[in-house]
Each structure stands twice: as structure tokens, then as C-alpha cells.
Short mmCIF file of C-alpha atoms in Angstrom, two decimals:
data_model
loop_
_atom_site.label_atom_id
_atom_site.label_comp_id
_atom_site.label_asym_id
_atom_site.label_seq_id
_atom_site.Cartn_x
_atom_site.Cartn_y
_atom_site.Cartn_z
CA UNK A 16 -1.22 44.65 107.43
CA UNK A 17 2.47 43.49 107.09
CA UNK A 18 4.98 45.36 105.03
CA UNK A 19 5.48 43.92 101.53
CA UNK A 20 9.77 43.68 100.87
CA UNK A 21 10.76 43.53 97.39
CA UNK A 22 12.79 40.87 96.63
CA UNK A 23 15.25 40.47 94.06
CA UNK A 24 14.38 37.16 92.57
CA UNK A 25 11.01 35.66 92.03
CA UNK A 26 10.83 32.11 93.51
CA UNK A 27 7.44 31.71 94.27
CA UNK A 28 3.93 30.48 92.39
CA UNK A 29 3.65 33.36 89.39
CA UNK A 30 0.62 31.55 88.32
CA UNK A 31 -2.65 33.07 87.08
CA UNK A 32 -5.21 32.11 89.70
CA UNK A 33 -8.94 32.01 88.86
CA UNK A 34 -10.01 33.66 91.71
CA UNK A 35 -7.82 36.98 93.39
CA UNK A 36 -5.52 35.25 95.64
CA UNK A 37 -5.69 36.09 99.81
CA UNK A 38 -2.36 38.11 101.37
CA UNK A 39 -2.08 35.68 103.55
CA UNK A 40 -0.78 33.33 100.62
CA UNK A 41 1.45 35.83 99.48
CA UNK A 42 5.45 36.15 100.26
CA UNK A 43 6.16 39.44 101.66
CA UNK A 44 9.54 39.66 99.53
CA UNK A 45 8.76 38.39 96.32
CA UNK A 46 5.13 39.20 96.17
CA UNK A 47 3.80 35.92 94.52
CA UNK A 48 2.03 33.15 95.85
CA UNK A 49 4.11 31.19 98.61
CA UNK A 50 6.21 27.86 97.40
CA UNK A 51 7.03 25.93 100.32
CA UNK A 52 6.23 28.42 102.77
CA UNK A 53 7.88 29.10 105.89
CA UNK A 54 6.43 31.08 109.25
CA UNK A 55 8.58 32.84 111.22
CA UNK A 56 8.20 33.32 115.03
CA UNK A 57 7.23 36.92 114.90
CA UNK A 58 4.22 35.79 112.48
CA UNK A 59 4.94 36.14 108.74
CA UNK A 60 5.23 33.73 106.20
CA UNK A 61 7.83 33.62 103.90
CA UNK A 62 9.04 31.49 100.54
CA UNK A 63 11.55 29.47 101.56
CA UNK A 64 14.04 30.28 99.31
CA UNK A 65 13.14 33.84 99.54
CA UNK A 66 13.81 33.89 102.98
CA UNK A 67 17.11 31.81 103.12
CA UNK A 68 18.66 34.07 100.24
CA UNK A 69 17.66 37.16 102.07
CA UNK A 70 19.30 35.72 104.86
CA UNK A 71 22.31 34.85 103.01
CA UNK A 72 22.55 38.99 101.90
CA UNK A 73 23.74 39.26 105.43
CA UNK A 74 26.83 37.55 104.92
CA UNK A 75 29.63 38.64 107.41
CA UNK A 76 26.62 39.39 110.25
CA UNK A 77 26.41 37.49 113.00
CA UNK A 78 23.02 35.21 113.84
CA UNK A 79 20.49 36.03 115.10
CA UNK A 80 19.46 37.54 111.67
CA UNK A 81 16.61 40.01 111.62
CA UNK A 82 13.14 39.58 110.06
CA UNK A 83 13.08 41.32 106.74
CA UNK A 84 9.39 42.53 107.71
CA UNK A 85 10.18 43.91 111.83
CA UNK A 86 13.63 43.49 111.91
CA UNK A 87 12.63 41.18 114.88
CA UNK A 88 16.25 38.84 115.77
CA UNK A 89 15.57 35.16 114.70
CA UNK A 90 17.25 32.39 114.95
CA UNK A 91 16.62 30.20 111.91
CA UNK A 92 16.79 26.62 113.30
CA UNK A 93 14.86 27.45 115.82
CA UNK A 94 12.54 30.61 115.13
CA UNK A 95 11.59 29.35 111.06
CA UNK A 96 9.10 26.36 110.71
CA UNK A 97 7.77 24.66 107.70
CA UNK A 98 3.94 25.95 106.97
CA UNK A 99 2.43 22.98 105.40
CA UNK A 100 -1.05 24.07 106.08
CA UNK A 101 -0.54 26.72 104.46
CA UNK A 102 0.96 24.85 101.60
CA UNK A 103 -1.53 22.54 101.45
CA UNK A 104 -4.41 25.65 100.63
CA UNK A 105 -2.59 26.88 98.25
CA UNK A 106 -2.06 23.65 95.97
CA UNK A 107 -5.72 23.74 96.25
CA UNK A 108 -6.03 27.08 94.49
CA UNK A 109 -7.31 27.53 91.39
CA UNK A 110 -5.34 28.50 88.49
CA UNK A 111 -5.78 28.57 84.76
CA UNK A 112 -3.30 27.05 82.10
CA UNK A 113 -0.44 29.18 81.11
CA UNK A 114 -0.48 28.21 77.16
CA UNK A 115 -2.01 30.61 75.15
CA UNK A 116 -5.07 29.15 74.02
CA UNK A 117 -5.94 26.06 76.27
CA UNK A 118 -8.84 27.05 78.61
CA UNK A 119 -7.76 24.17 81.37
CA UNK A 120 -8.27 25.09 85.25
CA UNK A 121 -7.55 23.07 88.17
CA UNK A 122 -5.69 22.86 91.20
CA UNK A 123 -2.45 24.13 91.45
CA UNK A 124 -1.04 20.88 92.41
CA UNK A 125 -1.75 19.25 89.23
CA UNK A 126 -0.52 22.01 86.56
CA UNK A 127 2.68 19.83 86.02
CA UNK A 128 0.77 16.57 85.28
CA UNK A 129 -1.67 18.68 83.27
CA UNK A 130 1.21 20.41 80.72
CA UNK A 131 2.66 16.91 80.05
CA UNK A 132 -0.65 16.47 78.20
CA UNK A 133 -1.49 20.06 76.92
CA UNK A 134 -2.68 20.03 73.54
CA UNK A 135 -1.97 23.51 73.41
CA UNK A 136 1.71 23.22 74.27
CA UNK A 137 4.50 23.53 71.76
CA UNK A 138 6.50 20.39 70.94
CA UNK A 139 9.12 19.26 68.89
CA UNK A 140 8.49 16.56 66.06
CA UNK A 141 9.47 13.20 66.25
CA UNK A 142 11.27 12.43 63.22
CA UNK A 143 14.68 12.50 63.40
CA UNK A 144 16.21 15.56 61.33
CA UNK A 145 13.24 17.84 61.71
CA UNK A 146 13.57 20.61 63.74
CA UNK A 147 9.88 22.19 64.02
CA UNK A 148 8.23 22.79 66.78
CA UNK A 149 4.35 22.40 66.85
CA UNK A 150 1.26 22.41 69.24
CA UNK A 151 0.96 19.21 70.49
CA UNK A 152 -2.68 19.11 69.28
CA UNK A 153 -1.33 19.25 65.85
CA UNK A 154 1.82 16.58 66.31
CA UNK A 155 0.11 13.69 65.19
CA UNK A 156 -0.74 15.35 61.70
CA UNK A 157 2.53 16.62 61.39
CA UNK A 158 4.68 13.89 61.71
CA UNK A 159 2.40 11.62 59.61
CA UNK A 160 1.27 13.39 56.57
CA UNK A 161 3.29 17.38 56.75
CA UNK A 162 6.61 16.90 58.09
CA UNK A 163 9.23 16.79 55.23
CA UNK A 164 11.58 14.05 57.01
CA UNK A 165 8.25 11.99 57.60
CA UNK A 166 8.97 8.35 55.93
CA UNK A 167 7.87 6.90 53.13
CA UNK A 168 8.76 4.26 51.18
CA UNK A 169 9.78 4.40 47.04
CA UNK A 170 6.86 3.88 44.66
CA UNK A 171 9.32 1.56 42.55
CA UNK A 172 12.31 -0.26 44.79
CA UNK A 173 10.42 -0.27 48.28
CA UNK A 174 13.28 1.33 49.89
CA UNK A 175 12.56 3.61 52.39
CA UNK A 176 13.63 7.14 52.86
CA UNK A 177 12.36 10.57 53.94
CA UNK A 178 9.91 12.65 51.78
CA UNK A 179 12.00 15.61 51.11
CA UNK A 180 14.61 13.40 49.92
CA UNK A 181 12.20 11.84 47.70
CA UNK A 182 12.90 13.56 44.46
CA UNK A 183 16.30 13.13 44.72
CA UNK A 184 16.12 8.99 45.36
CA UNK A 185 14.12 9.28 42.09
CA UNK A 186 16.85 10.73 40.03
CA UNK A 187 18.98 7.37 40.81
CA UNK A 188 16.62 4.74 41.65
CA UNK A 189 17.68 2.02 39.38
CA UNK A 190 13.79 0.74 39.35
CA UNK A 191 12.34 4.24 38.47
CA UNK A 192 10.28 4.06 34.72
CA UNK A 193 12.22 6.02 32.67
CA UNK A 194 11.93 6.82 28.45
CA UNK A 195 14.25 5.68 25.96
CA UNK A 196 16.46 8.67 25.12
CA UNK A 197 16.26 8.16 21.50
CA UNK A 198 12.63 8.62 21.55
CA UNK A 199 11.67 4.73 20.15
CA UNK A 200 8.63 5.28 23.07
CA UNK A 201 9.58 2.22 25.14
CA UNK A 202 9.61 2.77 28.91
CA UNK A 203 11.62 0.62 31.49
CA UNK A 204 13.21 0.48 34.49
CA UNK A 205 16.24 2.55 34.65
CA UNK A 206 18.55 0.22 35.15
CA UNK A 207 17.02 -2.02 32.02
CA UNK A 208 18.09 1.23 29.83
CA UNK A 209 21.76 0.52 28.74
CA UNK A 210 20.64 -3.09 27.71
CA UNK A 211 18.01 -1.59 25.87
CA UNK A 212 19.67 1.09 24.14
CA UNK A 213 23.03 -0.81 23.45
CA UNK A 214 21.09 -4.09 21.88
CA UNK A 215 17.40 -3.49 21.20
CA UNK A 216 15.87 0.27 20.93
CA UNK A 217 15.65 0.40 17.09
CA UNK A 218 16.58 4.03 17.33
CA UNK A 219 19.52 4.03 18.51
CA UNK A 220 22.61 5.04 16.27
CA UNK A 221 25.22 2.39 15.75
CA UNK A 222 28.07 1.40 13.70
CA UNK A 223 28.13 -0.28 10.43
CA UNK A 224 29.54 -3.88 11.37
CA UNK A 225 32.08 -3.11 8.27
CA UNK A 226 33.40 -0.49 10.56
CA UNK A 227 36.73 -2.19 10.43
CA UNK A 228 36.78 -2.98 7.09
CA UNK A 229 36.89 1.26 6.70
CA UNK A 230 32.82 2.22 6.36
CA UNK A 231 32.08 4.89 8.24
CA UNK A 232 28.59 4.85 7.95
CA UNK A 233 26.42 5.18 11.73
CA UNK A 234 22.75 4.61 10.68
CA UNK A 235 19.91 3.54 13.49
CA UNK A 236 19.34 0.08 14.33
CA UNK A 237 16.23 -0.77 12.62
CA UNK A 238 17.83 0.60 9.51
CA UNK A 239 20.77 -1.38 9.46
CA UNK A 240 19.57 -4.17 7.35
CA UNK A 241 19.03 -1.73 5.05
CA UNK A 242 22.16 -0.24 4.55
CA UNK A 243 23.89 -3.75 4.33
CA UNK A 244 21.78 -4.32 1.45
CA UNK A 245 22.24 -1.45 -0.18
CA UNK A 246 26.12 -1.33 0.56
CA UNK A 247 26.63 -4.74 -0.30
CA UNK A 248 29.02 -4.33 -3.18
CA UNK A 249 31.29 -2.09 -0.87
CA UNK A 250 31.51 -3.98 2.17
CA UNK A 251 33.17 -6.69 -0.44
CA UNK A 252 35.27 -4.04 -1.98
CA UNK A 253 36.51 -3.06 1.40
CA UNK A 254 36.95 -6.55 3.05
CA UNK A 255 38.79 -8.02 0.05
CA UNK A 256 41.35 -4.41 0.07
CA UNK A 257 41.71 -5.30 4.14
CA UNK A 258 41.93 -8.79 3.62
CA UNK A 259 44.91 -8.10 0.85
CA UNK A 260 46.86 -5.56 3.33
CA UNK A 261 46.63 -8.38 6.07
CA UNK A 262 48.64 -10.76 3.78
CA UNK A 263 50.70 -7.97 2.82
CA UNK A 264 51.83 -7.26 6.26
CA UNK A 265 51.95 -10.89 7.25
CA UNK A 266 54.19 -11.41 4.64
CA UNK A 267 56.73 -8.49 5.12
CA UNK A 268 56.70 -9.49 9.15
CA UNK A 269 57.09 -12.89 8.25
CA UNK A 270 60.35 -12.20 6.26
CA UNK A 271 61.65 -9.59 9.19
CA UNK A 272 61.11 -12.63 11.87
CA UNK A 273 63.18 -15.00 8.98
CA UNK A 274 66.12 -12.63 8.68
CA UNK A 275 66.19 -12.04 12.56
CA UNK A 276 65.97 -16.10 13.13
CA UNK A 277 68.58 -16.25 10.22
CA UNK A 278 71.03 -13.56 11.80
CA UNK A 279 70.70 -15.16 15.57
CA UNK A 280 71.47 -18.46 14.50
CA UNK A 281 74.36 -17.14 13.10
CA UNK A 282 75.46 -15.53 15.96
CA UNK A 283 74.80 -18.04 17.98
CA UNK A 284 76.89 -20.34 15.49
CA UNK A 285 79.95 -18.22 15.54
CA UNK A 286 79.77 -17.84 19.15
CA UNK A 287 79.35 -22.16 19.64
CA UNK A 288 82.20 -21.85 17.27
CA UNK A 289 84.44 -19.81 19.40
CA UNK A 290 83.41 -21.83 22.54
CA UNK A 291 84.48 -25.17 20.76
CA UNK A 292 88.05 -23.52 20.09
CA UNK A 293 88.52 -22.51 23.53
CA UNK A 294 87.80 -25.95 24.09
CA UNK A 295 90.15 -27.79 22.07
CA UNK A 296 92.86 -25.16 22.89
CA UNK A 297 92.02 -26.46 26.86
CA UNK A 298 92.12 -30.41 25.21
CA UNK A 299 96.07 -29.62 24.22
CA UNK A 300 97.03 -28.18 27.28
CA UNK A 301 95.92 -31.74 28.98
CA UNK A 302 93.10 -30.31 31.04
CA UNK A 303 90.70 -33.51 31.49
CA UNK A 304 87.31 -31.81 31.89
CA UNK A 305 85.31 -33.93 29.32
CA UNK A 306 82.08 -34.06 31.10
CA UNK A 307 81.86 -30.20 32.11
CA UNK A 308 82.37 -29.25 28.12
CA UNK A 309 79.62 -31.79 27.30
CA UNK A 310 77.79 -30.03 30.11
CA UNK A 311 78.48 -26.88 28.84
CA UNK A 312 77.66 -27.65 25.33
CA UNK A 313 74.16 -28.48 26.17
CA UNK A 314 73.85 -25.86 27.95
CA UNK A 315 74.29 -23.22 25.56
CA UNK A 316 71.73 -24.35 23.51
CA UNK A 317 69.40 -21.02 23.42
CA UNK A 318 65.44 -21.22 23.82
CA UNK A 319 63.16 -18.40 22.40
CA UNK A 320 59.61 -17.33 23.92
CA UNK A 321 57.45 -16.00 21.67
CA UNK A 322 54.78 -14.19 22.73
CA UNK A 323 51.99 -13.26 20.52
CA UNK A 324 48.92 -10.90 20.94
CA UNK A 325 51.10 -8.82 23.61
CA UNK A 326 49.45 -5.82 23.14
CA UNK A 327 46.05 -7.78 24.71
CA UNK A 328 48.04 -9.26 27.20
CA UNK A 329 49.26 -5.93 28.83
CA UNK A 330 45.47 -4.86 28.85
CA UNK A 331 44.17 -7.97 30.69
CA UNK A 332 47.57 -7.48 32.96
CA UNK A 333 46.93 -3.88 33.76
CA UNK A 334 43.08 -4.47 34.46
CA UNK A 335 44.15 -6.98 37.22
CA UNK A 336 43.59 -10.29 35.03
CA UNK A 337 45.73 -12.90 33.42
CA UNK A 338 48.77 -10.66 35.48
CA UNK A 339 51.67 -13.92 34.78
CA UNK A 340 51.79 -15.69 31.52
CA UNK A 341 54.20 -18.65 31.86
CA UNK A 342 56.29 -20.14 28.71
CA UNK A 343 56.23 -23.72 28.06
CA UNK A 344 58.85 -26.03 29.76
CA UNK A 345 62.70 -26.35 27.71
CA UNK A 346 65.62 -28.12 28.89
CA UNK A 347 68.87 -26.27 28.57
CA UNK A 348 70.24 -29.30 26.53
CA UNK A 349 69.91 -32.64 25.71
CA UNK A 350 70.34 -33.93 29.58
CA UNK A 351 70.23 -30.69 31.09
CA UNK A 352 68.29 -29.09 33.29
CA UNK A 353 64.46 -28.51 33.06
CA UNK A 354 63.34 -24.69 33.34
CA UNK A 355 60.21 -22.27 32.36
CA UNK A 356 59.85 -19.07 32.51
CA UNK A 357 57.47 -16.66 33.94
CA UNK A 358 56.60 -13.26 32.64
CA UNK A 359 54.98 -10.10 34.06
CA UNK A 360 53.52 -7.78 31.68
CA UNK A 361 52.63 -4.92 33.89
CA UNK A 362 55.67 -5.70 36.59
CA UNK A 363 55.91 -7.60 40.37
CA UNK A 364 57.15 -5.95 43.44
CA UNK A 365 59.11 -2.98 42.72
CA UNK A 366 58.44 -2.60 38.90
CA UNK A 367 54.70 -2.95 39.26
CA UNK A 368 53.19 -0.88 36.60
CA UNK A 369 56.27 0.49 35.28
CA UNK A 370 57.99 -2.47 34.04
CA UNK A 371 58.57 -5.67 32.53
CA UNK A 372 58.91 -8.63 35.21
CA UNK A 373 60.56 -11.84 33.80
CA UNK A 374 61.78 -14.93 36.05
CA UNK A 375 63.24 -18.39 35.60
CA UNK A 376 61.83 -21.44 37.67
CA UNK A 377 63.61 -24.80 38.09
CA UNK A 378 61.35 -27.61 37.33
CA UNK A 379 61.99 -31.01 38.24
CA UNK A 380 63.68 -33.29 35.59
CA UNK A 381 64.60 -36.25 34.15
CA UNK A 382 68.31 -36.17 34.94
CA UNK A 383 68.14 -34.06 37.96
CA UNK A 384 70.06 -37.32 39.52
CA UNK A 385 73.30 -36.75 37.18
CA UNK A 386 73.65 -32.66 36.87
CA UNK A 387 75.69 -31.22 39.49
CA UNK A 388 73.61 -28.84 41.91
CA UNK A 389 72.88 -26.26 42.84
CA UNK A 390 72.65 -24.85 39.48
CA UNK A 391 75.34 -22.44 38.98
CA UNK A 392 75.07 -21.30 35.60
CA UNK A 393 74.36 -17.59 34.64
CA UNK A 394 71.33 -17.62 32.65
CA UNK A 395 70.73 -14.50 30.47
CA UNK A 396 67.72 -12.90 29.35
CA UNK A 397 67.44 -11.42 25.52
CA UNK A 398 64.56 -8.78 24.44
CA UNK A 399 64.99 -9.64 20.77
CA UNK A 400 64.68 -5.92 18.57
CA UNK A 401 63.06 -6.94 15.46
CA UNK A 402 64.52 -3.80 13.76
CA UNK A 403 65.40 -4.87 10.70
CA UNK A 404 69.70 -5.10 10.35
CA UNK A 405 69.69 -3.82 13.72
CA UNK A 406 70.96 -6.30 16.35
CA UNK A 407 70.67 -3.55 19.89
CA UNK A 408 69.22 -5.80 21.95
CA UNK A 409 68.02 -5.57 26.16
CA UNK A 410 69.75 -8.07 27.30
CA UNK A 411 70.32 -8.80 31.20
CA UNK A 412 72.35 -11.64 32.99
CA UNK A 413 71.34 -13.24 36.11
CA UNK A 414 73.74 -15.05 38.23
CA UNK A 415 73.72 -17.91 40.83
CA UNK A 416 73.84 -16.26 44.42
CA UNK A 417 73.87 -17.86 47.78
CA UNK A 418 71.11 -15.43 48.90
CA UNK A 419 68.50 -17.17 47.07
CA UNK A 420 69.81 -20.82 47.54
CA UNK A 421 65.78 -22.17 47.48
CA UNK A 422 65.75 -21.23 43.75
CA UNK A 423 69.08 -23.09 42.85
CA UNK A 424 68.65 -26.07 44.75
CA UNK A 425 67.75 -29.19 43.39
CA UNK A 426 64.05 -29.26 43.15
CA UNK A 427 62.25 -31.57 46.09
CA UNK A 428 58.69 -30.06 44.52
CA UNK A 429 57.83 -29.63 40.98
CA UNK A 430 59.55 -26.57 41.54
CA UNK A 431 61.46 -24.18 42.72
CA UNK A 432 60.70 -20.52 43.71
CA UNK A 433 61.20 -18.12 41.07
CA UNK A 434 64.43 -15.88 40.37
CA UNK A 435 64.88 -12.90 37.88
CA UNK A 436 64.45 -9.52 37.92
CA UNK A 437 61.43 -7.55 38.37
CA UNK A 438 62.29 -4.55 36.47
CA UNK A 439 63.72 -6.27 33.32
CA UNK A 440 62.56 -3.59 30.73
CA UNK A 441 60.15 -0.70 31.99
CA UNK A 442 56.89 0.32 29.47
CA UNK A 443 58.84 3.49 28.33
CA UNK A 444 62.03 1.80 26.96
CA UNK A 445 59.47 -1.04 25.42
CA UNK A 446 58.33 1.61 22.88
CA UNK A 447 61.55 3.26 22.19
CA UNK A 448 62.43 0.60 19.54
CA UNK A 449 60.70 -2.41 17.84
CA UNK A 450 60.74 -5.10 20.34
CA UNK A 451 56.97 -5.59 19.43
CA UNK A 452 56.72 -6.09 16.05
CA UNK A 453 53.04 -7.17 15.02
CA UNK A 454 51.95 -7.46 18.09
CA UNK A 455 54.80 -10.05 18.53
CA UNK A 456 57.51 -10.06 21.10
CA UNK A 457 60.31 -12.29 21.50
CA UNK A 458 62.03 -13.07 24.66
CA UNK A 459 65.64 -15.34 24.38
CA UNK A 460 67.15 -17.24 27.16
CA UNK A 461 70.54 -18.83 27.46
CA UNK A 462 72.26 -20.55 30.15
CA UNK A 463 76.05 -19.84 29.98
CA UNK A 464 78.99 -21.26 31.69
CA UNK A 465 79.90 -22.00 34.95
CA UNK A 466 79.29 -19.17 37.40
CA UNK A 467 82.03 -19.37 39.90
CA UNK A 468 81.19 -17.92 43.84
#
């Protein structure tokens, strides 16, 4: 009998054959049953790959190389030959499966076919997430009724969604039944439950509707009608002592807004005063500018914005709604020019919600044709303090400039882009002193002479 070599690697069939298996299908260097053997010329077979990495241990050696078994010289192109015979006996072997359990046996040949279908073999599931591994016997059961990232769909919204995540999708579904938290015993859909507790669950705790007449009373819903009628007399009470502060405070802000309308037009009287000097002292010198005084004299006629409700205003502004509120169109005198102006409660461009935007448009007028153009005349903004004897007022000026020769143009559309400045007054300054005065602000503007370049 041959020598058996022991080989450092196993390449050939480690299989467990049913019956013992013959030498002669046995590698003399690895000891296991031949894959793709090889016969040498001196007579003994060989795995292939056995015999080409014992060969390749001889590295630095000249050919021929010797047989591992005699030590015989060989040449391996032309003293190593493919053994398919041989081969072909030993595919016909019998072996048994490998995987414990199964109790398969067939030709060696078809063992790779065979473990593609073991039902003994371990797989991994299907659904996507799940790492397990299971017999494949048991794969079907697994991914359809034990796997925790199996599918399923929601009892209440139909959406689907894997079963360990179920209890969690429960939590939020907006369809899932859920109790009235005030314990009236109605069940809904979850997201039914605000409507139903904010309007209709008669257990739910809300306020008296007198609330801002000064009762502090919370009862639940279903006993509300009986606290109105047993609290009858003071709701009245209350609504007739908040009805009398209202008129109280209208009053007293009615006579601040007088005085202050009283005090500008006096200002505003001595200052036309002044103006009409200066022009009679230009009249003596023989200075024949009739129709620029008349001009001017128009011009200098103030208008006044008021703006009621602001506090709302700034709200609706600040949530993204209602951000511009426009004045209604003046003239700056009897044939002057047409204007309007638009305000920003929470701010444009760089004073966005820090500041106070306000800008002047140029309309298109009536006497457009006879006013000389572009308009040139410095128009100045007022924040009226309603302080009362207090006359510290934000006041800003805004002057004709070439850079923004669109706005001062004479209008070919209704009209003109918008000039002014977007960071007129910020929020902070706003509360430092009483420019809101019941809710009320007032916002002057006056055109003013000539503005020269």
C-alpha cells in the first residue's frame, strides 16, 4: 500500500459517506476523499489542489519536482493527468446530509442541490430588520405568525407597520378608541378627543362666560346653566361695574387724544405762522416765487394715521398674517400730490421682528400734470407720545435721493415703489413711553420744503 503524506490543508471531500470509503478514493496528502483527482505517472492519485500546493512548497527547486509519495521526478505538464474516472465513482458515493438532524442520503454529486432545499438547514428570516436565524423547516411559521418585524396592519387606521412596533403606533394613532379623560364614559377616536373635551364632554371644567366681567368661578359643563342661574344677580353687578370703568377710561383717553390734537395744532399753527413770515420777509426783498410758496403751503398741511386695535395687529403680524396694514390715501394739499402709507408692525428687511417698518408710496393723482417732478420734498414721519404735557416725540425725516429715482418719479402705474425706513422705531423703544395709548397709536406725516440735491 502507498504511503499516506499529511498535508497541511484539507481540500478534498470531508463528507460522511454511508458506506467506508475504498483507499483508492483517498488523497495520499490530505487523507479525504479525492476532489478533482489527479494520477501521476508513477501511479498515485492525488487532489488537485493538494498536489499543485505541495508542489508550490518547492519554490526555488528546479522541475522536475518529486512525487510526494516515491520521490519519483515528474514533470507536471506532462507526467499529471486529470482522473475523471475516478471522479466520476466518487460523485456516485454515498453520503449522508451534514445538518444535524436531516436523515437525507444520496450521491455525492447532488449534496449542493440537496442543501438549497434542506429543511433542516439554518436560515435567516425574510423580513427586513430581523436578524434570526431559523431551520428552514420552521421559516414559513416564523416569518408569518412569530417574527416580531412580521407585518401587520393597524386594527383602527389600516396603516401598516411591524408587530413589535405595534404598541407604540397605538400610543399615537389618531384613529385609536380612546376614554374621555374626565371620566363622562364616552369613547372616540383619538383625534375626535380635543373637540370633544373643549365643546361637548359635560365633565369637563370650564370658565364662567362672566370670566371677563371678574367671576372666577370654573364649574363643569353640564353644570354651567346652573351656576348662571344661580349667579344671576352678580354677573349684572359685575358687567354694569366693567361696563362703568369702560366709559371711565374712554372718557379720560378721549380727553388725552383732545389735548394732544389741541397742542399739535398749535404747533403746527405757530410753525405755518413762522413759515408765512419767512415768506413775506422773501415778498419784500422782490423774490418772485409765488407758485413755489403756494406749493409749499399745501404742502405742509400734516396728515395723521391712526391706528386702532394695534396691540391685535402686532399678533396677526408676528404669526405671519395681515404683516402690512396700509393707511387710506391723503393729498399733501389742496393740488398736491397723492400719497399712502404703508406700515409694518413686526418690521421688513433688516428690522424684521425687531422693529417698526413704515413707508410712503406715490399714488397717481389728479394734478400729477401741474406739480413739478420728481418729488423732492422731505417728508417726515411723527410717532405721536400720548404722554400727557409731554411733547418727546420719534420723529424721522426722509429725503429725496437719486438712488431710488423709481419712487420719486412721476407715477406711470397707480404707483410707485415704496420708500421709508425699515427700522423706524424697534419693539423695545415702542414700550419705553406711551406711544400706544388704549391700544391706539398715532403715526403723523408731513411733507416739508423743497429738498435741494
Amino acid at each position: 500500500m502507498a504511503q499516506r503524506i499529511i498535508g497541511p490543508l484539507s481540500v478534498g471531500y470531508d463528507e460522511e459517506f454511508v458506506n467506508p470509503l475504498d483507499d483508492d478514493f483517498t488523497c495520499l496528502i490530505c487523507q479525504v476523499a479525492l476532489r478533482e483527482p489527479v494520477l501521476t505517472r508513477c501511479g498515485h492519485r492525488f487532489c488537485r489542489l493538494c498536489l499543485e500546493q505541495c508542489f508550490s512548497r518547492q519554490n526555488g527547486q528546479r522541475c522536475p519536482y518529486p512525487c510526494p509519495v516515491d520521490r519519483a521526478e515528474l514533470v507536471y505538464e506532462k507526467d499529471v493527468f486529470p482522473d475523471k474516472a475516478t471522479e466520476r465513482k466518487i460523485l456516485s458515493l454515498a453520503i449522508k446530509c451534514p445538518t444535524e438532524g436531516c436523515v437525507w442520503t444520496g450521491e455525492l454529486r447532488q449534496k449542493q442541490n440537496h442543501l438549497l432545499s434542506c429543511r433542516y438547514k439554518a436560515v435567516s428570516c425574510t423580513n427586513q430588520n430581523c436578524k434570526v436565524t431559523v431551520l428552514r423547516k420552521d421559516l414559513d411559521e416564523h416569518v408569518g405568525f412569530l417574527c416580531p418585524w412580521r407585518f401587520t396592519m393597524c386594527t383602527y387606521c389600516n396603516t401598516p407597520l411591524p408587530k413589535c412596533q405595534e404598541e407604540e403606533h397605538y400610543r399615537e394613532c389618531k384613529k385609536f378608541q380612546v376614554e374621555c379623560p374626565h371620566g363622562c364614559g364616552a369613547k372616540m377616536q383619538r383625534e375626535k378627543l380635543s373637540h370633544h373635551t373643549g365643546g361637548e364632554c359635560p365633565h369637563a371644567q370650564v370658565w364662567c362666560p362672566y370670566h371677563p366681567m371678574g367671576c372666577e368661578v370654573m364649574v363643569q359643563r353640564e353644570q354651567l346653566e346652573s351656576h348662571l342661574d344661580s349667579s344671576a344677580r352678580r354677573h349684572l353687578d359685575l358687567a354694569c361695574a366693567k361696563l362703568n370703568t369702560n366709559q371711565e377710561q374712554y372718557k379720560e383717553t378721549t380727553r388725552k387724544l383732545e389735548n394732544k390734537i389741541e397742542a399739535l395744532e398749535k404747533q403746527f399753527k405757530e410753525k405755518f405762522q413762522l413759515f408765512e413770515l419767512q415768506i413775506q420777509l422773501t415778498t419784500n426783498l422782490g423774490i418772485k416765487r409765488d407758485n413755489e410758496i403756494l406749493k409749499l403751503k399745501e404742502e405742509s398741511q400734516p396728515f395723521v394715521w391712526k391706528i386702532e386695535h394695534f396691540r391685535e395687529i402686532s399678533k396677526d403680524a408676528k404669526r405671519g398674517r395681515n404683516t402690512v396694514i396700509s393707511s387710506c390715501n391723503f393729498y399733501t394739499g389742496p393740488n398736491g400730490y397723492r400719497l399712502v402709507l404703508d406700515m409694518y408692525p413686526n418690521g421688513n428687511g433688516v428690522g424684521k421682528n425687531t422693529h417698526i417698518s413704515v413707508y410712503v408710496k406715490i399714488l397717481k393723482g389728479k394734478y400729477d400734470a401741474v406739480l413739478p417732478w420728481p418729488f423732492r420734498k422731505a417728508v417726515t414721519f411723527t410717532l405721536i407720545d400720548q404722554e400727557e404735557n409731554r411733547m418727546l416725540n420719534h420723529v424721522m425725516t426722509l429725503s429725496y435721493n437719486q438712488g431710488y429715482s423709481d419712487a420719486y418719479a412721476r407715477p406711470v402705474t397707480d404707483s410707485n415703489i415704496a420708500n421709508g425706513f425699515p427700522t423706524f422705531i424697534s419693539h423695545q423703544e415702542l414700550r419705553r413711553r406711551r406711544y400706544i395709548d388704549d391700544d391706539t397709536l398715532f403715526l403723523q406725516v408731513q411733507t416739508g420744503p423743497p429738498w435741494h440735491c
